[in-house]
mmCIF file of C-alpha atoms and ligand atoms in Angstrom:
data_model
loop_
_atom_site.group_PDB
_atom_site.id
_atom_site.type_symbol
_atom_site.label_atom_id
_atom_site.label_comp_id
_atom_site.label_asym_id
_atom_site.label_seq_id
_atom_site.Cartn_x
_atom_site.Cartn_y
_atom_site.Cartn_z
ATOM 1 C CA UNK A 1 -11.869 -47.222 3.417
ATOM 2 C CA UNK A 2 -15.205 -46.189 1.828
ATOM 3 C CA UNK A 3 -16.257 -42.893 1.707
ATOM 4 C CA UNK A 4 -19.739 -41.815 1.262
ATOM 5 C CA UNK A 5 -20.472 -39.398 -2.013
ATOM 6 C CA UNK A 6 -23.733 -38.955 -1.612
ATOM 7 C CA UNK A 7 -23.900 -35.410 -0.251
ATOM 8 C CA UNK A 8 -21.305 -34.070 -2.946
ATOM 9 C CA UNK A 9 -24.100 -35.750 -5.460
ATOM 10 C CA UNK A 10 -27.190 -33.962 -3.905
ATOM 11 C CA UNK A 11 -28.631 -30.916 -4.059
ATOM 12 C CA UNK A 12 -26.985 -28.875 -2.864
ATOM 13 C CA UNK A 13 -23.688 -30.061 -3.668
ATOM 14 C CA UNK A 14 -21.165 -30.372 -0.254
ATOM 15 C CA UNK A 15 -17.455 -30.536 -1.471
ATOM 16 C CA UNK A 16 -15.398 -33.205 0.703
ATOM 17 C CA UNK A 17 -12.170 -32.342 2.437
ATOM 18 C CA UNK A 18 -10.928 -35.308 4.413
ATOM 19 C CA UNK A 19 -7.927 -36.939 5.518
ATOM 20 C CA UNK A 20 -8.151 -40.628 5.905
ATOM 21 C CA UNK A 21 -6.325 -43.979 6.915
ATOM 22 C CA UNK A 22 -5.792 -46.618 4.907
ATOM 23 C CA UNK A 23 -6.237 -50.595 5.372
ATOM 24 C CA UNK A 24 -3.872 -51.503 2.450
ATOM 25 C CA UNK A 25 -1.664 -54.050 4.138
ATOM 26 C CA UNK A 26 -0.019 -55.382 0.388
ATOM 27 C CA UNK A 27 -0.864 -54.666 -3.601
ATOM 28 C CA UNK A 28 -1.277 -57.867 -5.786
ATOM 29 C CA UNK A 29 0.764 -56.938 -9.192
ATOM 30 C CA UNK A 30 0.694 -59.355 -12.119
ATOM 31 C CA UNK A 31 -0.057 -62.139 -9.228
ATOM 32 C CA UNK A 32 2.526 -61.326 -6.574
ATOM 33 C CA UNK A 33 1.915 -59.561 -3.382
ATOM 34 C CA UNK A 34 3.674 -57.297 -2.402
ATOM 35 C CA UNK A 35 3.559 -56.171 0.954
ATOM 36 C CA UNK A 36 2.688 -52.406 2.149
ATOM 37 C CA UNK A 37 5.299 -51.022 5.342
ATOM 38 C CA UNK A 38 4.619 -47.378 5.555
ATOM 39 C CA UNK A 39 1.213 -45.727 4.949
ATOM 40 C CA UNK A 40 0.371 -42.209 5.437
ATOM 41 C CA UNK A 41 -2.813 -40.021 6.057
ATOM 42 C CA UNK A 42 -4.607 -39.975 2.165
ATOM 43 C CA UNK A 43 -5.379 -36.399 1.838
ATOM 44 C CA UNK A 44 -8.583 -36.694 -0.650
ATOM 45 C CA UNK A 45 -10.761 -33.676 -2.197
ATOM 46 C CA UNK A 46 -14.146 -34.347 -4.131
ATOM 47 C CA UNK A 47 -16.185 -31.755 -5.749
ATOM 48 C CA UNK A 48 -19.154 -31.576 -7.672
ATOM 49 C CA UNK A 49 -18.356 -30.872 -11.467
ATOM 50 C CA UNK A 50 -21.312 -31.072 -13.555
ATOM 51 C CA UNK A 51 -24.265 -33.511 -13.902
ATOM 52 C CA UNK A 52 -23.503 -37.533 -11.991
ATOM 53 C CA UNK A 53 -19.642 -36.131 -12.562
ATOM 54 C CA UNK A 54 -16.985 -35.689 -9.753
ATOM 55 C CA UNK A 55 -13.727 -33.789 -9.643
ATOM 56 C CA UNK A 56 -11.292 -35.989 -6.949
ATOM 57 C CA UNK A 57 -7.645 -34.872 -6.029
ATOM 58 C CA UNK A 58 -5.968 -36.873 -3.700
ATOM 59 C CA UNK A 59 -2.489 -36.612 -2.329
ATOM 60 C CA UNK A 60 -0.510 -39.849 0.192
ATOM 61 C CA UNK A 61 2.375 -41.691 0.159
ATOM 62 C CA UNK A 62 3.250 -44.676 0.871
ATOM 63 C CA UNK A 63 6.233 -47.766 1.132
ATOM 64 C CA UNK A 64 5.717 -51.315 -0.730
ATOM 65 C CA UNK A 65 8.584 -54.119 -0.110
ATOM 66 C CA UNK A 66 9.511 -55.188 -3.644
ATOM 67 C CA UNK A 67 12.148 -57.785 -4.043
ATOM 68 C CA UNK A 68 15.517 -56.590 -5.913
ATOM 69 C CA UNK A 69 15.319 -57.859 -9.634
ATOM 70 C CA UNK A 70 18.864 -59.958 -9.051
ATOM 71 C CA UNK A 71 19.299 -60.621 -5.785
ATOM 72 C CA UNK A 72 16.203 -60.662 -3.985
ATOM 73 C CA UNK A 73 17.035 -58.719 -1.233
ATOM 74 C CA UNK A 74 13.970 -56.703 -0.143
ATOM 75 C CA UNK A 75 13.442 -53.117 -1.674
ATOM 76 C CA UNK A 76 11.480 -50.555 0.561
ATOM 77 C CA UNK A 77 10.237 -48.831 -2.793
ATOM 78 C CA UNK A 78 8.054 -45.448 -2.009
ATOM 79 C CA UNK A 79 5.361 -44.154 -3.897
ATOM 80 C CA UNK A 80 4.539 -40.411 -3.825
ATOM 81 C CA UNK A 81 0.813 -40.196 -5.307
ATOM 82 C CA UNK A 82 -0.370 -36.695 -6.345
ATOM 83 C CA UNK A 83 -3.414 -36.807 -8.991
ATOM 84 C CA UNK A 84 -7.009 -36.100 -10.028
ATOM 85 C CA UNK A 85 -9.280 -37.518 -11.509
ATOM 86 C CA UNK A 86 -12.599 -36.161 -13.472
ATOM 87 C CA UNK A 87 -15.119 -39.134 -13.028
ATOM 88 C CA UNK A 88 -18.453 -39.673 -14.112
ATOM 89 C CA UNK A 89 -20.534 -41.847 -11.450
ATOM 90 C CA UNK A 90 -23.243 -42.629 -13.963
ATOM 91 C CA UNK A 91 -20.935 -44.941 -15.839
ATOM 92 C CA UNK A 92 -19.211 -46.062 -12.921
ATOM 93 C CA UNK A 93 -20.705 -49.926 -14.028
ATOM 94 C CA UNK A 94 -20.573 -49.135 -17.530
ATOM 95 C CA UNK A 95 -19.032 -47.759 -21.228
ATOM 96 C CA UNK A 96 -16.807 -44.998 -20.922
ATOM 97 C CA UNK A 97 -17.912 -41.794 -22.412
ATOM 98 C CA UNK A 98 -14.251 -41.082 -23.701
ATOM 99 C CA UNK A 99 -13.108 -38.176 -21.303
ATOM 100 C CA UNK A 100 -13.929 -40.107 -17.651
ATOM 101 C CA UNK A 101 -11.008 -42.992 -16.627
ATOM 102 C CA UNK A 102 -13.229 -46.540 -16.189
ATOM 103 C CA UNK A 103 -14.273 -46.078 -11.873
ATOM 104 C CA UNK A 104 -13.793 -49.152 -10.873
ATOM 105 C CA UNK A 105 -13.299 -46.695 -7.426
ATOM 106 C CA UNK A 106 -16.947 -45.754 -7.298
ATOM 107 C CA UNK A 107 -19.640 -48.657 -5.989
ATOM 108 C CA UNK A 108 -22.646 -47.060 -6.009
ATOM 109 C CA UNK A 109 -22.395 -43.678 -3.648
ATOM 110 C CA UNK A 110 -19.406 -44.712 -2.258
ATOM 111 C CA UNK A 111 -15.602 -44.178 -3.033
ATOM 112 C CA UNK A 112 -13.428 -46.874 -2.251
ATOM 113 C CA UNK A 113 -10.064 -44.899 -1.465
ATOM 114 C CA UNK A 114 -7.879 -48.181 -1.795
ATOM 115 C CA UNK A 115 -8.710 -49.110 -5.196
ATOM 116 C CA UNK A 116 -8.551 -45.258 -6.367
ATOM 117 C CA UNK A 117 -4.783 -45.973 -4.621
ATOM 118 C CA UNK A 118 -4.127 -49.027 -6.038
ATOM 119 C CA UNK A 119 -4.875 -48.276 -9.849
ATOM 120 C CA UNK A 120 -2.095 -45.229 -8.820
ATOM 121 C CA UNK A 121 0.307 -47.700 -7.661
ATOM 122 C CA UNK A 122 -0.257 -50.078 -10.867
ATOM 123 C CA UNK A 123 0.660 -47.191 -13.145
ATOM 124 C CA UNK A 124 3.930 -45.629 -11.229
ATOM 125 C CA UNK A 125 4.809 -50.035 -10.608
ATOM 126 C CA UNK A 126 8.511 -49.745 -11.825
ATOM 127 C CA UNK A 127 9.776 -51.822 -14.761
ATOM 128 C CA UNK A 128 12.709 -52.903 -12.744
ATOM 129 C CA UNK A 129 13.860 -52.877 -9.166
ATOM 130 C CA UNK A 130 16.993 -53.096 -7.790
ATOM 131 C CA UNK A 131 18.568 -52.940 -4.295
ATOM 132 C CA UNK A 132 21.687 -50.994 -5.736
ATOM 133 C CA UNK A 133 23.003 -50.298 -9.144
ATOM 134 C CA UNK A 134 25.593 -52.711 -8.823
ATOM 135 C CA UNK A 135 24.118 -55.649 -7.383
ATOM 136 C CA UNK A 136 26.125 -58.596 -7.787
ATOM 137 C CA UNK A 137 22.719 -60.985 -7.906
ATOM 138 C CA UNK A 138 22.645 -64.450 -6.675
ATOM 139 C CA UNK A 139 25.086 -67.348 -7.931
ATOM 140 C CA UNK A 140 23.171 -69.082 -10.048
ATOM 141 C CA UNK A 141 24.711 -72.651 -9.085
ATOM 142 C CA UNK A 142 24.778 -72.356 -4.905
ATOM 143 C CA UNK A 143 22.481 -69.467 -4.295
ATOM 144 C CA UNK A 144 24.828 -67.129 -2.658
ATOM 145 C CA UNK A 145 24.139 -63.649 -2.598
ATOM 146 C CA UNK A 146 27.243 -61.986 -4.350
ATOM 147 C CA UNK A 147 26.939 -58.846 -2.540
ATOM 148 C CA UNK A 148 27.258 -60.468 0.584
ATOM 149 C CA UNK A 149 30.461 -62.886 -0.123
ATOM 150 C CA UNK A 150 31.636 -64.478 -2.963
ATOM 151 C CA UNK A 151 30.963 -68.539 -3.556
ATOM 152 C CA UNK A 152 33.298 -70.897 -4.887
ATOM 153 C CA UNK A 153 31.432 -71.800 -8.146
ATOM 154 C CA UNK A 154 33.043 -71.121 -11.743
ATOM 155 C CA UNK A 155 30.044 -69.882 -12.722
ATOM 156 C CA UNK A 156 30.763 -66.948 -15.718
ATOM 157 C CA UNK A 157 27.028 -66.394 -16.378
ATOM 158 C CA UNK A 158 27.184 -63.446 -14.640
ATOM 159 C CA UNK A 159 29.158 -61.815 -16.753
ATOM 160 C CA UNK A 160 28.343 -61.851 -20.715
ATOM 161 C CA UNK A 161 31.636 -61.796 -22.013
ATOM 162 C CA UNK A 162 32.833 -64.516 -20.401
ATOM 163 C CA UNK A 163 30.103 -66.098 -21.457
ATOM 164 C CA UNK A 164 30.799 -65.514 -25.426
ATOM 165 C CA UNK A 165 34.428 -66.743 -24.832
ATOM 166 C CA UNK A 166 33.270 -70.146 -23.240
ATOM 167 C CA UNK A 167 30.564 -70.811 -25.993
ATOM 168 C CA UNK A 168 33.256 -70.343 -28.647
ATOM 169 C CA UNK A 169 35.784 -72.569 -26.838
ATOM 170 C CA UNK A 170 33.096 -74.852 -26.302
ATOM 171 C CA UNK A 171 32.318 -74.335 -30.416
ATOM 172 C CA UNK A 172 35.773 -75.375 -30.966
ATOM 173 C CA UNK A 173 35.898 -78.445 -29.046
ATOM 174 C CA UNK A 174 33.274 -79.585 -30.775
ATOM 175 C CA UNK A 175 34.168 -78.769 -34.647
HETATM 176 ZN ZN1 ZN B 1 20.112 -56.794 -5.303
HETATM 177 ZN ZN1 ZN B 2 27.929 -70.311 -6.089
#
């Protein structure tokens, strides 16, 4: 969704009010996708605010399926996006004159509302996710999701301790 800036940029500067629909369908992050499942309505403001520069608010939410961290399972994970941006269209293709963010939003007159989204979604991206707080994972011998039924593999991985105890047993076999 593109939406035209140059009457906010002209004299005499219209302010922009709209409500829009996205397109995004899924968000590439550190070369997954990831797909989208719930848009909403992006509520976006843009004012004038001094010479080539633009004041934009913009307010959505939306739902992207991210896989749980140990088991896999998928994760509807929401995103509430509330922010503003001060931009300066002149250096939309180049440096950065220090108080502007880099507009990689901005081709030419136009405002591309997904990538504006995106860059939103790349910064509240969460370091982990995880279908529950206890989630059992995935055995890592058969493949069975734990939370779902236990497998018959004596697999201690799981669980650290057990894991110190075997390596000194297996310590002492050796010596
Ligand atoms: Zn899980
Ligand atoms: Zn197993």
């Amino acid at each position: 969704m593109l939406i035209d800036l140059s009457e906010v940029l002209s004299e005499p500067h219209k302010s922009i009010d709209e409500v829009v629909g996205t397109e995004m369908k899924e968000v590439k992050v550190n070369g997954s996708r990831f797909p989208v499942s719930r848009t909403q309505p992006v509520h976006i403001h843009v004012e004038y605010a001094g010479e080539k520069k633009l004041h934009i608010s913009c307010e959505t939410s939306l739902t992207v399926i991210i896989p749980c961290d140990r088991c896999l399972t998928d994760v509807p994970t929401d995103f509430t996006l509330s922010f503003e941006k001060q931009v300066n269209t002149a250096l939309a293709d180049g440096e950065d004159d220090g108080e502007s963010d880099e507009a990689n939003y901005i081709d030419g007159y136009h405002l591309d509302v997904e990538q504006l989204l995106y860059n939103e979604i790349l910064v509240g991206w969460p370091m982990k996710v995880l279908c529950s707080e206890d989630c059992k994972g995935i055995c890592s011998v058969c493949g069975q999701n734990l939370n779902e039924g236990s497998c018959d593999c004596e697999d201690t991985s799981l669980d650290p301790r057990m894991s110190v105890i075997r390596d000194l047993y297996k310590n002492f076999k050796e010596v």
